[in-house]
Short mmCIF file of C-alpha atoms and ligand atoms in Angstrom, two decimals:
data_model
loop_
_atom_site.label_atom_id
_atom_site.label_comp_id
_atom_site.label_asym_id
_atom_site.label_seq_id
_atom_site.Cartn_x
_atom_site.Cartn_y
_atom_site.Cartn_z
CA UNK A 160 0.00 0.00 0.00
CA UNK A 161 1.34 3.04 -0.88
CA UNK A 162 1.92 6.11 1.72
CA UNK A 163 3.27 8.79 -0.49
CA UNK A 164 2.26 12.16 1.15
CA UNK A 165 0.05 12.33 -2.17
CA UNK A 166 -2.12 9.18 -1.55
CA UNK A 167 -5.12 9.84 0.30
CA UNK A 168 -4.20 8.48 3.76
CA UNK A 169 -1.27 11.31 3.63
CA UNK A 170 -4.67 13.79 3.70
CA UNK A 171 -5.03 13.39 7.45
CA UNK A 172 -1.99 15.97 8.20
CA UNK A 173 -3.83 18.92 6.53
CA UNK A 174 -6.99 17.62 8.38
CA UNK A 175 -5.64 18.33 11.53
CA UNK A 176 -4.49 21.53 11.05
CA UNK A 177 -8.04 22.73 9.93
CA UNK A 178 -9.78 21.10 13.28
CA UNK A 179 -7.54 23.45 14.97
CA UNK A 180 -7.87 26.20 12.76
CA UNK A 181 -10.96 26.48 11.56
CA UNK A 182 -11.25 27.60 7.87
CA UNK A 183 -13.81 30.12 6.66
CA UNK A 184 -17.59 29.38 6.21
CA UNK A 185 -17.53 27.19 2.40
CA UNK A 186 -15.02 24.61 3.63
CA UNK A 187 -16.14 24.17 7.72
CA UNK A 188 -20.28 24.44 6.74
CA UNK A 189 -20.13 20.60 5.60
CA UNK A 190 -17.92 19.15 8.29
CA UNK A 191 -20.31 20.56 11.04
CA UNK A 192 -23.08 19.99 9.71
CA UNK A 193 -22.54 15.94 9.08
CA UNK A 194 -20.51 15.28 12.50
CA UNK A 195 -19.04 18.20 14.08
CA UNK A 196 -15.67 18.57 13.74
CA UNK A 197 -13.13 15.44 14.68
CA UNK A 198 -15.36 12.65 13.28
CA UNK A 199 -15.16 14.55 9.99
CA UNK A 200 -11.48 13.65 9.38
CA UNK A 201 -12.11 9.71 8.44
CA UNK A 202 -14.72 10.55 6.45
CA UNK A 203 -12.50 12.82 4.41
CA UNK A 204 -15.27 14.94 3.55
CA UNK A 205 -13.55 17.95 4.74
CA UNK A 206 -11.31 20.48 2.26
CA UNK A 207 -7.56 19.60 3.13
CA UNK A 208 -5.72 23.06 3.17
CA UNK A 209 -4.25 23.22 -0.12
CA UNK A 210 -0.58 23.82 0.15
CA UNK A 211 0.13 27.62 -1.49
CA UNK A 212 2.15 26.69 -4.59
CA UNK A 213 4.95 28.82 -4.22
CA UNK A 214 7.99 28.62 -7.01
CA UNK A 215 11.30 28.10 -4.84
CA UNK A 216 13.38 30.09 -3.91
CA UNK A 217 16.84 30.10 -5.19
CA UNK A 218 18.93 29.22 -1.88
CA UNK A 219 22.69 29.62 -1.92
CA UNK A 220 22.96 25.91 -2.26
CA UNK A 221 21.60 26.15 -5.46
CA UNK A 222 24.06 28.77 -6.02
CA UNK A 223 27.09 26.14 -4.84
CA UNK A 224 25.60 23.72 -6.64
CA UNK A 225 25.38 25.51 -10.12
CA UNK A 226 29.02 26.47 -9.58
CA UNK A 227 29.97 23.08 -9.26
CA UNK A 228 28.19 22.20 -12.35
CA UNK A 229 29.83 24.89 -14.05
CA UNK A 230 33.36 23.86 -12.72
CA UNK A 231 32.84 20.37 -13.64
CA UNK A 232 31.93 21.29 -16.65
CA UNK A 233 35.06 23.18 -17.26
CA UNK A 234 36.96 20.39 -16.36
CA UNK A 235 35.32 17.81 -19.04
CA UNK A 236 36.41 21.06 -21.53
CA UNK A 237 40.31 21.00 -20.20
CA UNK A 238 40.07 17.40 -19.89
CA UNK A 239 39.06 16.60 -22.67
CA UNK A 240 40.92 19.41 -25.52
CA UNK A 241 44.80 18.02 -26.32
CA UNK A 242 47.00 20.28 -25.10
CA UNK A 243 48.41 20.83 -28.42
CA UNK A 244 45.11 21.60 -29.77
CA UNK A 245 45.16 24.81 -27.25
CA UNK A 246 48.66 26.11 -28.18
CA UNK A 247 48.15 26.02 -31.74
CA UNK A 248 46.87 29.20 -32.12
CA UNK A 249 49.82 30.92 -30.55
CA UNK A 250 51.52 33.49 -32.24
CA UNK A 251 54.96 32.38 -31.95
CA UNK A 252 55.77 28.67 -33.27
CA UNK A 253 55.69 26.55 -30.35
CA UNK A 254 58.03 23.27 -30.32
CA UNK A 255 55.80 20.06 -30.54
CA UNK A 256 56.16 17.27 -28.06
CA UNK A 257 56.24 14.76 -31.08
CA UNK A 258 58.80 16.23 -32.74
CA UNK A 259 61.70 13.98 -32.64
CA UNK A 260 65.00 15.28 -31.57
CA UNK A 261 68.25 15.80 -34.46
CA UNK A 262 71.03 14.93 -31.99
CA UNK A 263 74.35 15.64 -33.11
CA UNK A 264 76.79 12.33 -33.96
CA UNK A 265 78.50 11.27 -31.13
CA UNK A 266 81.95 9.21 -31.86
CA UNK A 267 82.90 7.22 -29.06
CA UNK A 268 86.46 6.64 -29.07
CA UNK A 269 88.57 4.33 -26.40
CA UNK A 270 90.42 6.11 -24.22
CA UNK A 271 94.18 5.44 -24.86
CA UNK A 272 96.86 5.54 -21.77
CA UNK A 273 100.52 5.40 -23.18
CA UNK A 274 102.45 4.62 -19.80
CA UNK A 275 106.48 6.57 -20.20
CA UNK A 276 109.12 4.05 -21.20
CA UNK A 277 110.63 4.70 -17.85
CA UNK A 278 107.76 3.90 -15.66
CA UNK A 279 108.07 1.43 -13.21
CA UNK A 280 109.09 0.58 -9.53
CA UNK A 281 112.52 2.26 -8.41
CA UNK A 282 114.31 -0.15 -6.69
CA UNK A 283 116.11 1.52 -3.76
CA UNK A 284 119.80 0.68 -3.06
CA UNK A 285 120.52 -1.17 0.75
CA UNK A 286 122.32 2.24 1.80
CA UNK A 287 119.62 4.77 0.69
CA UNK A 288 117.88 3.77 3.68
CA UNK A 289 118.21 2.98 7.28
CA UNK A 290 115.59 0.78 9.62
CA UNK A 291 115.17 1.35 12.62
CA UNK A 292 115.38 -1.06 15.75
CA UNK A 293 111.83 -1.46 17.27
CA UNK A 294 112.25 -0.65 20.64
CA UNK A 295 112.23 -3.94 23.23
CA UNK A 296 109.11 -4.64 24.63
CA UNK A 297 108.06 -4.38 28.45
CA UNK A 298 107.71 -7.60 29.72
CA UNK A 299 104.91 -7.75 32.47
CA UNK A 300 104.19 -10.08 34.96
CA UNK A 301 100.68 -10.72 35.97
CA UNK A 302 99.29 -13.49 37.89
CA UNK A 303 96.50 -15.18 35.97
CA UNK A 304 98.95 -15.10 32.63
CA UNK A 305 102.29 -15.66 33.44
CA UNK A 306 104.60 -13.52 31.75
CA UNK A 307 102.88 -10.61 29.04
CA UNK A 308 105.23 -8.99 26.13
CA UNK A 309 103.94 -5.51 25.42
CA UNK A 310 105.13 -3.72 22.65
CA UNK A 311 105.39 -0.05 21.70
CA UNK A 312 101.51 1.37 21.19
CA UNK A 313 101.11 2.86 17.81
CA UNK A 314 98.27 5.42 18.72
CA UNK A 315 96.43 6.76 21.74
CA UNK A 316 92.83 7.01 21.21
CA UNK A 317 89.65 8.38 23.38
CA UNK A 318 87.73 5.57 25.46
CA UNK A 319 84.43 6.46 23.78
CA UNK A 320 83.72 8.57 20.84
CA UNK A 321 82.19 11.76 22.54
CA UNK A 322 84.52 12.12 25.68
CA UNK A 323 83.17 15.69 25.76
CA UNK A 324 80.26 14.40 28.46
CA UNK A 325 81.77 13.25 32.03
CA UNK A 326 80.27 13.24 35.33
CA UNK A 327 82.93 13.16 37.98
CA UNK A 328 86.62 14.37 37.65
CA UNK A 329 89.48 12.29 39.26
CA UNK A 330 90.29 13.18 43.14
CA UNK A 331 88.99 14.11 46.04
CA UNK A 332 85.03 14.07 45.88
CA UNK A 333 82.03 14.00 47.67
CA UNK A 334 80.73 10.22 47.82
CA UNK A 335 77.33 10.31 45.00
CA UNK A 336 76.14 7.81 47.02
CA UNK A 337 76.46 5.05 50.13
CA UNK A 338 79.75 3.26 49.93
CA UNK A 339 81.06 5.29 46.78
CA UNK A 340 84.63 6.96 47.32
CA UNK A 341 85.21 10.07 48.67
CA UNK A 342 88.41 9.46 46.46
CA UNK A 343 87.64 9.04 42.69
CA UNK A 344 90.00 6.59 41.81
CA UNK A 345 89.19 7.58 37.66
CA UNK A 346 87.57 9.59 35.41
CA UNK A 347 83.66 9.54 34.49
CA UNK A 348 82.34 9.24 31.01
CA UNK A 349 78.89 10.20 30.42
CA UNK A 350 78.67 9.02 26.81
CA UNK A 351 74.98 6.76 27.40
CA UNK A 352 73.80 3.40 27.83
CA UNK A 353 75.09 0.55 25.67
CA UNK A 354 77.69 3.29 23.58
CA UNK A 355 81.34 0.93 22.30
CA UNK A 356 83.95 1.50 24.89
CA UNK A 357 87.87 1.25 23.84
CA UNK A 358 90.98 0.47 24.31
CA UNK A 359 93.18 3.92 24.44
CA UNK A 360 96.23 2.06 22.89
CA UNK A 361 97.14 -1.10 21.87
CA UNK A 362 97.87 -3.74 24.37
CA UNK A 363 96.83 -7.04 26.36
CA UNK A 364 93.54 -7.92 28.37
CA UNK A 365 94.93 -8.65 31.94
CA UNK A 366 91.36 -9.02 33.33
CA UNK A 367 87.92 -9.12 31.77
CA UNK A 368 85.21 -9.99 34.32
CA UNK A 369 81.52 -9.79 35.06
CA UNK A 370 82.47 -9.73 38.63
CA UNK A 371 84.62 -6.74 39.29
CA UNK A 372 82.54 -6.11 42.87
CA UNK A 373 82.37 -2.34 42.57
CA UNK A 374 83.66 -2.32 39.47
CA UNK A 375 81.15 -4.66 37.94
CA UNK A 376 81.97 -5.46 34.55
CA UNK A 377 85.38 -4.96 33.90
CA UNK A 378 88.37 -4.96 31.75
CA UNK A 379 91.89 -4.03 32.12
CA UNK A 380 94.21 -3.58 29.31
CA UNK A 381 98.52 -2.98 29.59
CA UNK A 382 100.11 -0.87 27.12
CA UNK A 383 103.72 0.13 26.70
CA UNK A 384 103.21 4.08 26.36
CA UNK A 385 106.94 4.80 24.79
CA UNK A 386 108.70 2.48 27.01
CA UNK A 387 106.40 2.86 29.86
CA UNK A 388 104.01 0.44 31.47
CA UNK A 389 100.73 1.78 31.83
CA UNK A 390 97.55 -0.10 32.59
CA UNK A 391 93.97 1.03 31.88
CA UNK A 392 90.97 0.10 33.95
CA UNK A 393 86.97 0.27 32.45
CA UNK A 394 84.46 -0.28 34.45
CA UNK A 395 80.76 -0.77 35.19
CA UNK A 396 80.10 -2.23 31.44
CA UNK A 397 76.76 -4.04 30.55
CA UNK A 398 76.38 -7.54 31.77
CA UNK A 399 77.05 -9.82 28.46
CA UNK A 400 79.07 -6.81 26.98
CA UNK A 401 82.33 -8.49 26.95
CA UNK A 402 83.60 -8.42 23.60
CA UNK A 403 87.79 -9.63 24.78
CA UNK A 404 88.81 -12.26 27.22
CA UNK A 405 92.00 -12.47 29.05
CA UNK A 406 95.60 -12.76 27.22
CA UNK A 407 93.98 -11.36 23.72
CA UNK A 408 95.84 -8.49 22.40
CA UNK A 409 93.79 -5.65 21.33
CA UNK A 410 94.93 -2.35 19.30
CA UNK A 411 93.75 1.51 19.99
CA UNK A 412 89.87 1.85 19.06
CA UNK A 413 88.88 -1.94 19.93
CA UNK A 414 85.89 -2.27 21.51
CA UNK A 415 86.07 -3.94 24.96
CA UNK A 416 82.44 -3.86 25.93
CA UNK A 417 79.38 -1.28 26.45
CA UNK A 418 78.83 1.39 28.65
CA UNK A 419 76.34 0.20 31.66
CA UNK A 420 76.03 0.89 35.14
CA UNK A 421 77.29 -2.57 36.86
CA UNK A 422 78.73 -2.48 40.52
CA UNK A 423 79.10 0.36 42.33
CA UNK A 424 77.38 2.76 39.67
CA UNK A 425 74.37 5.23 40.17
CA UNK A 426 73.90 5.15 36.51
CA UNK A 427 75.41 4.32 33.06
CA UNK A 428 79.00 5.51 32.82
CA UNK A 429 82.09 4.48 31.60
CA UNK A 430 84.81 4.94 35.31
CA UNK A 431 88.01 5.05 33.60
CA UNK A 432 91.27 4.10 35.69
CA UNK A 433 94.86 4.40 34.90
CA UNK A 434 97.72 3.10 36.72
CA UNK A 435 101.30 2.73 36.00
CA UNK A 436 103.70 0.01 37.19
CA UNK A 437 103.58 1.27 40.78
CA UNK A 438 99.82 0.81 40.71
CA UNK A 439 99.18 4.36 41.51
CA UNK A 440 96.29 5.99 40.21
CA UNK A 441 96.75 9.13 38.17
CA UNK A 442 93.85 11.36 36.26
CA UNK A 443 93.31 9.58 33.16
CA UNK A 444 91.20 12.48 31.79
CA UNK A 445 94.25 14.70 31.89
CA UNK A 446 97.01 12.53 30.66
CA UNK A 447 94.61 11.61 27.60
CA UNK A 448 94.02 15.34 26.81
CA UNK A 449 97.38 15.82 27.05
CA UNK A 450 98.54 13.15 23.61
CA UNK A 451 95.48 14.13 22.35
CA UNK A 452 94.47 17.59 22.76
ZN1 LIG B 108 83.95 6.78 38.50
#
């Protein structure tokens, strides 16, 4: 069944609006006079208000709506003229895509090398040069290896890439925290979590251990510094870090482990210690800065 407003069951709206406003005398005489007013609505002998048929008025959606007409419009003209078709009325000759391009000849020719008749390697007489005796190496004792032959590092090298960030200088301090030294043994690199750290020189591992106590994970590396024993101490590395054991040689720049915060740490940092033969501890921070500016 259908219930479009202009089917006859869509009459009752109207209806209702002329029990509550009564029309004028032609239209109301009939209703009252068969059943007074509401019962008149089923019947459908009353008028239904006619609806004033106005024309519509032009709303500024229509307005949008003819522009977007028009600019779609426009774009089926764009879209659909070549673009060649638009500059051939131009006043000035215009180059055509499709015309194919006159390149010039190209010769490729082979390169040609003609080495001099003389080239070759100069062999230098025994006297034109002198070598020089490598200096002896120090010969070390430590306990878990026996006897260790260090020779003559080639280069000195930072601990970690940026030594620009430390925390705490070498000397006399105030503890950072229960059971820290009042003494800083070394020097503190601030360089973050898990960063490489080095060996300043070439050398040999004398210890590499997970358990350093304070220390936590720790290596120690001997170097002969131009004749000079010198032994370097990094601590607090990341657990499973370890990347030398004991007895390995290592050269300036090798990674040893990571910078953690094992042992006696309050957070990640590389403690760097130095030592010579005496076992003395001397700023490392300064004696680096010094070979290396
Ligand atoms: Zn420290």
């Amino acid at each position: 069944m259908s219930t479009s407003p202009h089917g006859r069951r869509a009459a009752a709206r109207p209806r209702a609006l002329t029990l509550r406003t009564p029309t004028p005398a032609p239209a109301s005489d009939s209703a009252r006079r068969s059943t007074g007013g509401r019962r008149a609505a089923p019947s459908g002998r009353s008028r239904p208000v006619a609806r004033p048929a106005v024309a519509r008025r032009f709303t500024p959606r229509d307005g949008l709506a003819a522009l977007a007409m028009t600019f779609a419009g426009g774009l089926l003209f764009v879209t659909s003229v070549p673009a060649l078709a638009i500059t051939a009325t131009a006043e000035a000759p215009v180059n055509n895509v499709y015309e194919p391009v006159v390149a010039d000849e190209i010769v490729a020719a082979p390169q040609q090398l003609e080495p001099a008749a003389d080239a070759g390697p100069v062999a230098l007489a025994p006297e034109a040069y002198a070598v020089e005796a490598a200096p002896p190496p120090i010969q070390s004792s430590v306990a878990s290896l026996g006897t260790v032959s260090l020779v003559k590092s080639d280069a000195i090298v930072w601990p970690v890439v940026d030594p620009s960030r430390t925390s705490s200088g070498f000397g006399p301090r105030e503890a950072p925290c229960a059971g820290c030294s009042t003494n800083h043994d070394g020097v503190d690199f601030t360089p973050g979590a898990g960063t490489p750290v080095m060996s300043i020189a070439d050398g040999v591992v004398v210890l590499a251990t997970e358990n350093g106590g304070g220390l936590g994970v720790n290596v120690e590396v001997q170097h002969n510094i131009d004749g000079e024993l010198i032994t370097s101490s990094y601590a607090h590395m990341q657990y499973g870090s370890l990347a030398v054991t004991v007895g390995q040689q290592v050269t300036a720049g090798q990674q040893l482990g990571l910078v953690g915060s094992t042992g006696q740490s309050t957070g990640p940092h590389l403690h760097l210690e130095m030592f010579g033969a005496d076992g003395v501890r001397f700023d490392g921070m300064a004696w680096l800065h010094a070979r290396l500016g």
